[in-house]
Amino acid sequence: MSEERSFAERLAQLIATVHPPDRKPYSYREIAHGVAEQTGVTMSATHVQQLAVGARKDPKRSHIQALAQFFGVPVTYFFDDDVAGEVDKQVEDVVAWRDSEARNLAQRAMQLSARDRETVTALLDQLSSYDDTRRRDGRRRKPE
């Protein structure tokens, strides 16, 4: 297992972030039911909860595969830092897309000319760089 994040931490991350946009995260019961329905692998809600909080540290291979299928991630998500990082970034992008303000900005940007979109991209890159520098230096932008 990676020294970065444990199986439990990665499962908890999926539970917290991978769910339909119009609702809160799935309950352990919903996950257990969904896993059984999608894969035929049975596990109790208590078992899912124990895996997510690290109380059970040695999940069965069939449970790992079933959870990966339920959440739509590769099995290697639970063991490979690079894969986990890539998947987490994709999930972060989807969550951001759920944000109506981000979606509105993207839709407005698509109406711009190619040159103007390049200008907006450059501005966003500058703002991101500015925020990164301030974060490293221990300073934060004032909330708007």
Coordinates of N, CA, C and O in Angstrom, one line a residue:
M1 N 0.9 -1.2 0.0 CA 0.0 0.0 0.0 C 0.9 1.2 0.0 O 2.0 1.2 0.6
S2 N 0.5 2.3 -0.6 CA 1.2 3.5 -0.7 C 1.4 4.2 0.6 O 0.5 4.1 1.5
E3 N 2.5 4.9 0.8 CA 2.7 5.7 2.0 C 1.8 6.9 2.0 O 1.6 7.6 3.0
E4 N 1.4 7.3 0.8 CA 0.6 8.5 0.6 C -0.8 8.4 1.2 O -1.1 9.1 2.1
R5 N -1.6 7.5 0.7 CA -2.9 7.3 1.2 C -3.2 5.8 1.3 O -2.9 5.0 0.4
S6 N -4.0 5.4 2.3 CA -4.4 4.1 2.5 C -5.6 3.7 1.7 O -6.2 4.6 1.1
F7 N -5.9 2.4 1.6 CA -7.1 2.0 1.0 C -8.3 2.7 1.5 O -9.2 3.2 0.8
A8 N -8.4 2.8 2.9 CA -9.5 3.4 3.5 C -9.6 4.9 3.1 O -10.7 5.4 2.8
E9 N -8.5 5.6 3.1 CA -8.6 7.0 2.7 C -9.0 7.2 1.2 O -9.8 8.1 0.9
R10 N -8.6 6.3 0.4 CA -9.0 6.4 -1.0 C -10.5 6.1 -1.2 O -11.2 6.7 -1.9
L11 N -10.9 5.1 -0.5 CA -12.4 4.7 -0.5 C -13.2 5.9 0.0 O -14.2 6.2 -0.5
A12 N -12.8 6.4 1.1 CA -13.5 7.6 1.7 C -13.5 8.7 0.8 O -14.5 9.4 0.7
Q13 N -12.5 9.0 0.0 CA -12.4 10.0 -1.0 C -13.5 9.8 -2.1 O -14.2 10.7 -2.5
L14 N -13.6 8.5 -2.5 CA -14.6 8.2 -3.5 C -16.0 8.4 -3.0 O -16.8 9.0 -3.7
I15 N -16.2 8.0 -1.8 CA -17.5 8.1 -1.2 C -17.9 9.6 -1.1 O -19.0 10.0 -1.4
A16 N -17.0 10.4 -0.7 CA -17.2 11.8 -0.5 C -17.5 12.6 -1.8 O -18.2 13.6 -1.8
T17 N -16.9 12.1 -2.9 CA -16.9 12.9 -4.1 C -17.7 12.3 -5.3 O -18.2 13.0 -6.2
V18 N -17.8 11.0 -5.4 CA -18.4 10.3 -6.5 C -19.9 10.0 -6.2 O -20.2 9.0 -5.6
H19 N -20.7 10.9 -6.6 CA -22.2 10.8 -6.4 C -22.9 11.7 -7.4 O -22.3 12.7 -7.9
P20 N -24.2 11.5 -7.6 CA -24.9 12.4 -8.5 C -24.9 13.8 -8.0 O -24.8 14.0 -6.8
P21 N -24.9 14.8 -8.9 CA -24.8 16.2 -8.5 C -25.9 16.7 -7.6 O -25.7 17.7 -6.9
D22 N -27.1 16.1 -7.7 CA -28.2 16.7 -7.0 C -28.5 16.1 -5.6 O -29.6 16.1 -5.1
R23 N -27.4 15.4 -5.0 CA -27.6 14.8 -3.8 C -26.3 14.7 -3.0 O -25.3 15.0 -3.5
K24 N -26.4 14.3 -1.7 CA -25.2 14.1 -0.9 C -24.6 12.7 -1.2 O -25.2 12.0 -2.0
P25 N -23.4 12.4 -0.7 CA -22.8 11.1 -0.9 C -23.7 10.0 -0.6 O -24.6 10.0 0.2
Y26 N -23.4 8.8 -1.3 CA -24.1 7.6 -1.0 C -23.9 7.2 0.4 O -22.8 7.3 1.0
S27 N -24.9 6.6 1.0 CA -24.8 6.0 2.4 C -24.1 4.7 2.2 O -24.0 4.1 1.1
Y28 N -23.6 4.1 3.3 CA -22.9 2.8 3.2 C -23.9 1.8 2.8 O -23.6 0.9 2.0
R29 N -25.1 1.9 3.2 CA -26.2 1.0 2.8 C -26.4 1.0 1.3 O -26.5 0.0 0.6
E30 N -26.5 2.3 0.7 CA -26.7 2.4 -0.7 C -25.5 1.8 -1.5 O -25.7 1.2 -2.6
I31 N -24.3 2.0 -1.0 CA -23.1 1.5 -1.6 C -23.2 -0.1 -1.6 O -23.0 -0.7 -2.7
A32 N -23.5 -0.7 -0.5 CA -23.6 -2.1 -0.4 C -24.6 -2.7 -1.4 O -24.4 -3.6 -2.1
H33 N -25.8 -2.0 -1.4 CA -26.9 -2.4 -2.3 C -26.4 -2.2 -3.8 O -26.7 -3.1 -4.6
G34 N -25.8 -1.1 -4.1 CA -25.4 -0.8 -5.5 C -24.3 -1.8 -5.9 O -24.3 -2.2 -7.1
V35 N -23.4 -2.1 -5.0 CA -22.3 -3.1 -5.4 C -23.0 -4.4 -5.7 O -22.7 -5.1 -6.7
A36 N -23.9 -4.9 -4.8 CA -24.6 -6.2 -5.1 C -25.3 -6.2 -6.4 O -25.3 -7.1 -7.2
E37 N -26.0 -5.1 -6.6 CA -26.9 -5.0 -7.8 C -26.0 -4.9 -9.1 O -26.3 -5.6 -10.1
Q38 N -24.9 -4.2 -9.1 CA -24.0 -4.1 -10.3 C -23.1 -5.2 -10.5 O -22.8 -5.6 -11.6
T39 N -22.6 -5.8 -9.4 CA -21.6 -6.8 -9.6 C -21.9 -8.2 -9.1 O -21.2 -9.2 -9.4
G40 N -23.0 -8.3 -8.2 CA -23.3 -9.6 -7.6 C -22.5 -9.9 -6.4 O -22.7 -11.0 -5.8
V41 N -21.6 -9.1 -6.1 CA -20.8 -9.3 -4.9 C -21.5 -8.7 -3.7 O -21.9 -7.5 -3.7
T42 N -21.7 -9.5 -2.6 CA -22.5 -9.0 -1.5 C -21.5 -8.6 -0.4 O -20.5 -9.2 -0.1
M43 N -21.9 -7.5 0.3 CA -21.1 -7.0 1.4 C -22.1 -6.1 2.2 O -23.0 -5.5 1.6
S44 N -22.0 -6.1 3.5 CA -22.9 -5.4 4.3 C -22.5 -3.9 4.4 O -21.4 -3.5 4.1
A45 N -23.5 -3.1 4.8 CA -23.2 -1.6 4.9 C -22.2 -1.5 6.0 O -21.3 -0.6 5.9
T46 N -22.2 -2.3 7.0 CA -21.2 -2.2 8.1 C -19.8 -2.5 7.6 O -18.8 -1.9 7.9
H47 N -19.7 -3.5 6.7 CA -18.4 -3.9 6.1 C -17.9 -2.7 5.3 O -16.7 -2.4 5.3
V48 N -18.8 -2.1 4.5 CA -18.3 -0.9 3.7 C -17.8 0.2 4.6 O -16.7 0.8 4.4
Q49 N -18.6 0.5 5.7 CA -18.2 1.5 6.6 C -16.8 1.2 7.3 O -15.9 2.0 7.4
Q50 N -16.6 -0.1 7.6 CA -15.3 -0.5 8.2 C -14.2 -0.3 7.3 O -13.1 0.0 7.7
L51 N -14.4 -0.6 6.0 CA -13.4 -0.4 5.0 C -13.0 1.0 4.8 O -11.9 1.4 4.7
A52 N -14.1 1.9 4.9 CA -13.9 3.3 4.6 C -13.2 4.0 5.8 O -12.5 5.0 5.5
V53 N -13.4 3.5 7.0 CA -12.7 4.2 8.1 C -11.4 3.5 8.6 O -10.8 3.9 9.5
G54 N -11.1 2.4 7.9 CA -9.8 1.7 8.2 C -9.9 0.7 9.3 O -8.9 0.1 9.7
A55 N -11.1 0.3 9.7 CA -11.3 -0.7 10.8 C -11.0 -2.1 10.2 O -10.5 -2.9 11.0
R56 N -11.2 -2.3 8.9 CA -10.8 -3.5 8.2 C -9.7 -3.1 7.3 O -9.9 -2.3 6.4
K57 N -8.6 -3.7 7.4 CA -7.4 -3.3 6.7 C -7.0 -4.2 5.5 O -6.2 -3.9 4.8
D58 N -7.7 -5.4 5.4 CA -7.4 -6.4 4.4 C -8.6 -6.8 3.6 O -9.1 -7.9 3.8
P59 N -9.1 -5.9 2.7 CA -10.3 -6.2 1.9 C -10.0 -7.3 1.0 O -8.9 -7.5 0.5
K60 N -11.1 -8.1 0.7 CA -11.0 -9.2 -0.3 C -10.9 -8.6 -1.6 O -11.4 -7.5 -1.9
R61 N -10.2 -9.3 -2.5 CA -10.0 -8.9 -3.9 C -11.4 -8.6 -4.6 O -11.5 -7.7 -5.3
S62 N -12.3 -9.5 -4.3 CA -13.7 -9.3 -4.9 C -14.3 -8.1 -4.5 O -15.0 -7.4 -5.2
H63 N -14.1 -7.7 -3.2 CA -14.7 -6.4 -2.7 C -14.0 -5.2 -3.3 O -14.7 -4.2 -3.7
I64 N -12.7 -5.3 -3.5 CA -12.0 -4.2 -4.1 C -12.5 -4.0 -5.6 O -12.8 -2.9 -6.0
Q65 N -12.6 -5.1 -6.3 CA -13.0 -5.0 -7.7 C -14.4 -4.5 -7.7 O -14.8 -3.7 -8.6
A66 N -15.3 -5.0 -6.9 CA -16.7 -4.5 -6.9 C -16.8 -3.1 -6.5 O -17.6 -2.3 -7.2
L67 N -16.1 -2.6 -5.5 CA -16.1 -1.2 -5.2 C -15.6 -0.3 -6.3 O -16.1 0.8 -6.6
A68 N -14.5 -0.8 -7.0 CA -14.0 0.0 -8.1 C -15.0 0.1 -9.2 O -15.2 1.2 -9.8
Q69 N -15.7 -1.0 -9.5 CA -16.7 -1.0 -10.5 C -17.9 -0.1 -10.1 O -18.4 0.7 -10.9
F70 N -18.3 -0.1 -8.9 CA -19.4 0.7 -8.4 C -19.1 2.2 -8.6 O -19.9 3.0 -9.1
F71 N -17.9 2.6 -8.2 CA -17.5 4.0 -8.3 C -16.9 4.4 -9.7 O -16.6 5.6 -9.9
G72 N -16.8 3.4 -10.6 CA -16.3 3.7 -12.0 C -14.9 4.1 -12.1 O -14.5 4.9 -12.9
V73 N -14.1 3.4 -11.2 CA -12.6 3.7 -11.2 C -11.9 2.4 -11.5 O -12.4 1.3 -11.3
P74 N -10.7 2.5 -12.0 CA -9.9 1.2 -12.2 C -9.5 0.7 -10.8 O -9.3 1.4 -9.9
V75 N -9.3 -0.6 -10.8 CA -8.9 -1.3 -9.5 C -7.6 -0.7 -9.0 O -7.4 -0.5 -7.8
T76 N -6.8 -0.3 -9.9 CA -5.5 0.2 -9.5 C -5.6 1.5 -8.8 O -4.6 2.0 -8.2
Y77 N -6.7 2.2 -8.8 CA -6.9 3.4 -8.1 C -6.6 3.2 -6.6 O -6.0 4.1 -6.0
F78 N -6.9 2.0 -6.1 CA -6.7 1.8 -4.6 C -5.2 1.5 -4.3 O -4.9 1.5 -3.1
F79 N -4.3 1.3 -5.3 CA -3.0 0.9 -5.0 C -1.9 1.7 -5.7 O -0.7 1.7 -5.3
D80 N -2.2 2.5 -6.7 CA -1.2 3.2 -7.5 C -1.4 4.7 -7.3 O -2.5 5.2 -7.7
D81 N -0.4 5.4 -6.8 CA -0.5 6.8 -6.5 C -0.8 7.6 -7.8 O -1.6 8.6 -7.8
D82 N -0.1 7.2 -8.9 CA -0.3 8.0 -10.1 C -1.8 7.8 -10.6 O -2.4 8.8 -11.1
V83 N -2.3 6.6 -10.6 CA -3.7 6.4 -11.1 C -4.6 7.1 -10.2 O -5.5 7.8 -10.6
A84 N -4.4 7.0 -8.8 CA -5.3 7.7 -7.9 C -5.3 9.2 -8.1 O -6.3 9.9 -8.1
G85 N -4.1 9.7 -8.3 CA -4.0 11.2 -8.6 C -4.7 11.6 -9.8 O -5.4 12.6 -9.8
E86 N -4.6 10.8 -10.9 CA -5.3 11.1 -12.1 C -6.8 11.0 -12.0 O -7.5 11.9 -12.4
V87 N -7.2 10.0 -11.3 CA -8.7 9.8 -11.1 C -9.2 10.9 -10.2 O -10.3 11.5 -10.5
D88 N -8.5 11.2 -9.1 CA -9.0 12.3 -8.3 C -9.1 13.6 -9.0 O -10.0 14.4 -8.8
K89 N -8.1 13.9 -9.9 CA -8.1 15.1 -10.7 C -9.4 15.2 -11.6 O -10.1 16.2 -11.7
Q90 N -9.7 14.0 -12.2 CA -10.8 13.9 -13.1 C -12.1 14.1 -12.3 O -13.0 14.9 -12.7
V91 N -12.2 13.5 -11.1 CA -13.4 13.7 -10.3 C -13.5 15.2 -9.8 O -14.6 15.7 -9.8
E92 N -12.4 15.8 -9.5 CA -12.4 17.2 -9.1 C -12.9 18.1 -10.2 O -13.7 19.0 -10.0
D93 N -12.5 17.7 -11.5 CA -13.0 18.5 -12.6 C -14.5 18.3 -12.8 O -15.2 19.3 -13.1
V94 N -15.0 17.1 -12.6 CA -16.4 16.9 -12.7 C -17.2 17.6 -11.6 O -18.2 18.2 -11.9
V95 N -16.7 17.6 -10.4 CA -17.3 18.3 -9.3 C -17.3 19.8 -9.6 O -18.3 20.5 -9.4
A96 N -16.2 20.3 -10.1 CA -16.2 21.7 -10.5 C -17.2 22.0 -11.6 O -17.8 23.1 -11.6
W97 N -17.4 21.1 -12.5 CA -18.4 21.3 -13.6 C -19.8 21.4 -13.0 O -20.6 22.1 -13.6
R98 N -20.0 20.7 -11.9 CA -21.3 20.7 -11.3 C -21.6 22.1 -10.8 O -22.8 22.5 -10.7
D99 N -20.6 22.8 -10.4 CA -20.7 24.2 -9.9 C -21.3 25.0 -11.0 O -20.7 25.2 -12.0
S100 N -22.5 25.6 -10.8 CA -23.1 26.3 -11.9 C -22.3 27.5 -12.3 O -22.3 27.9 -13.5
E101 N -21.6 28.2 -11.4 CA -20.8 29.3 -11.8 C -19.7 28.9 -12.7 O -19.4 29.6 -13.7
A102 N -19.0 27.8 -12.4 CA -17.9 27.3 -13.3 C -18.5 26.9 -14.7 O -18.0 27.2 -15.7
R103 N -19.7 26.3 -14.7 CA -20.3 25.9 -15.9 C -20.7 27.1 -16.7 O -20.5 27.2 -17.9
N104 N -21.2 28.1 -16.0 CA -21.6 29.4 -16.7 C -20.4 30.0 -17.4 O -20.4 30.5 -18.5
L105 N -19.2 30.1 -16.6 CA -18.0 30.6 -17.2 C -17.6 29.9 -18.4 O -17.2 30.5 -19.5
A106 N -17.6 28.5 -18.4 CA -17.2 27.7 -19.5 C -18.1 28.0 -20.7 O -17.7 28.1 -21.8
Q107 N -19.4 28.1 -20.5 CA -20.4 28.3 -21.6 C -20.1 29.7 -22.2 O -20.2 29.8 -23.4
R108 N -19.9 30.7 -21.4 CA -19.6 32.0 -21.9 C -18.3 32.0 -22.7 O -18.2 32.7 -23.7
A109 N -17.3 31.3 -22.2 CA -16.0 31.3 -22.9 C -16.1 30.6 -24.2 O -15.4 31.0 -25.2
M110 N -17.0 29.6 -24.4 CA -17.2 29.0 -25.7 C -17.8 29.9 -26.7 O -17.6 29.6 -27.9
Q111 N -18.4 31.0 -26.3 CA -19.0 31.9 -27.2 C -17.9 32.9 -27.7 O -18.2 33.7 -28.7
L112 N -16.7 32.9 -27.1 CA -15.7 33.9 -27.5 C -14.9 33.3 -28.8 O -15.0 32.1 -29.1
S113 N -14.2 34.3 -29.4 CA -13.4 33.8 -30.5 C -12.2 33.0 -30.0 O -11.9 33.1 -28.8
A114 N -11.5 32.3 -30.9 CA -10.4 31.5 -30.4 C -9.3 32.4 -29.8 O -8.7 32.0 -28.8
R115 N -9.1 33.6 -30.4 CA -8.1 34.5 -29.8 C -8.5 34.9 -28.4 O -7.7 35.0 -27.5
D116 N -9.7 35.3 -28.2 CA -10.2 35.7 -26.9 C -10.2 34.6 -25.9 O -9.9 34.8 -24.7
R117 N -10.5 33.4 -26.3 CA -10.4 32.2 -25.4 C -8.9 32.0 -24.9 O -8.7 31.7 -23.8
E118 N -8.0 32.2 -25.8 CA -6.6 32.2 -25.5 C -6.2 33.2 -24.4 O -5.5 33.0 -23.5
T119 N -6.8 34.4 -24.6 CA -6.5 35.5 -23.6 C -7.1 35.1 -22.3 O -6.5 35.3 -21.2
V120 N -8.3 34.6 -22.2 CA -8.9 34.2 -21.0 C -8.1 33.1 -20.3 O -7.9 33.1 -19.1
T121 N -7.6 32.1 -21.1 CA -6.8 31.1 -20.6 C -5.5 31.6 -20.0 O -5.1 31.2 -18.9
A122 N -4.9 32.6 -20.7 CA -3.7 33.2 -20.1 C -4.0 33.9 -18.8 O -3.2 33.8 -17.8
L123 N -5.1 34.6 -18.7 CA -5.5 35.3 -17.5 C -5.7 34.3 -16.3 O -5.3 34.5 -15.2
L124 N -6.4 33.2 -16.7 CA -6.6 32.1 -15.6 C -5.3 31.5 -15.2 O -5.1 31.3 -14.0
D125 N -4.4 31.3 -16.1 CA -3.0 30.8 -15.7 C -2.3 31.8 -14.8 O -1.7 31.4 -13.8
Q126 N -2.4 33.1 -15.1 CA -1.7 34.1 -14.3 C -2.4 34.1 -12.9 O -1.6 34.2 -11.9
L127 N -3.7 34.0 -12.8 CA -4.3 34.0 -11.5 C -4.0 32.8 -10.7 O -3.7 32.9 -9.5
S128 N -3.9 31.7 -11.4 CA -3.5 30.4 -10.7 C -2.1 30.5 -10.2 O -1.8 30.1 -9.1
S129 N -1.2 31.0 -11.0 CA 0.2 31.2 -10.6 C 0.3 32.1 -9.4 O 1.0 31.9 -8.5
Y130 N -0.5 33.2 -9.5 CA -0.5 34.2 -8.4 C -1.0 33.5 -7.1 O -0.3 33.7 -6.0
D131 N -2.0 32.8 -7.2 CA -2.6 32.1 -6.0 C -1.5 31.1 -5.4 O -1.3 31.0 -4.2
D132 N -0.9 30.3 -6.3 CA 0.1 29.3 -5.9 C 1.3 30.0 -5.2 O 1.7 29.5 -4.1
T133 N 1.7 31.1 -5.7 CA 2.8 31.9 -5.1 C 2.4 32.4 -3.7 O 3.2 32.2 -2.8
R134 N 1.2 32.9 -3.6 CA 0.8 33.5 -2.3 C 0.6 32.3 -1.3 O 0.9 32.5 -0.1
R135 N 0.1 31.2 -1.8 CA 0.0 30.0 -0.9 C 1.3 29.6 -0.3 O 1.5 29.3 0.8
R136 N 2.3 29.5 -1.2 CA 3.7 29.1 -0.8 C 4.2 30.1 0.2 O 5.0 29.7 1.1
D137 N 4.0 31.4 0.0 CA 4.5 32.4 0.8 C 3.7 32.6 2.1 O 4.0 33.4 2.9
G138 N 2.6 31.8 2.3 CA 1.8 31.9 3.5 C 0.8 33.0 3.5 O 0.2 33.3 4.5
R139 N 0.6 33.6 2.3 CA -0.4 34.7 2.2 C -1.6 34.3 1.4 O -1.4 33.5 0.5
R140 N -2.7 34.8 1.7 CA -3.9 34.4 0.9 C -4.6 35.6 0.4 O -4.5 36.7 1.0
R141 N -5.3 35.4 -0.7 CA -6.1 36.5 -1.3 C -7.3 36.7 -0.3 O -7.8 35.8 0.3
K142 N -7.7 38.0 -0.3 CA -8.9 38.2 0.5 C -10.1 37.6 -0.1 O -10.3 37.6 -1.4
P143 N -11.0 37.0 0.7 CA -12.3 36.5 0.1 C -13.1 37.6 -0.6 O -13.1 38.7 -0.1
E144 N -13.7 37.2 -1.7 CA -14.5 38.2 -2.4 C -15.9 38.2 -2.0 O -16.5 37.3 -1.4

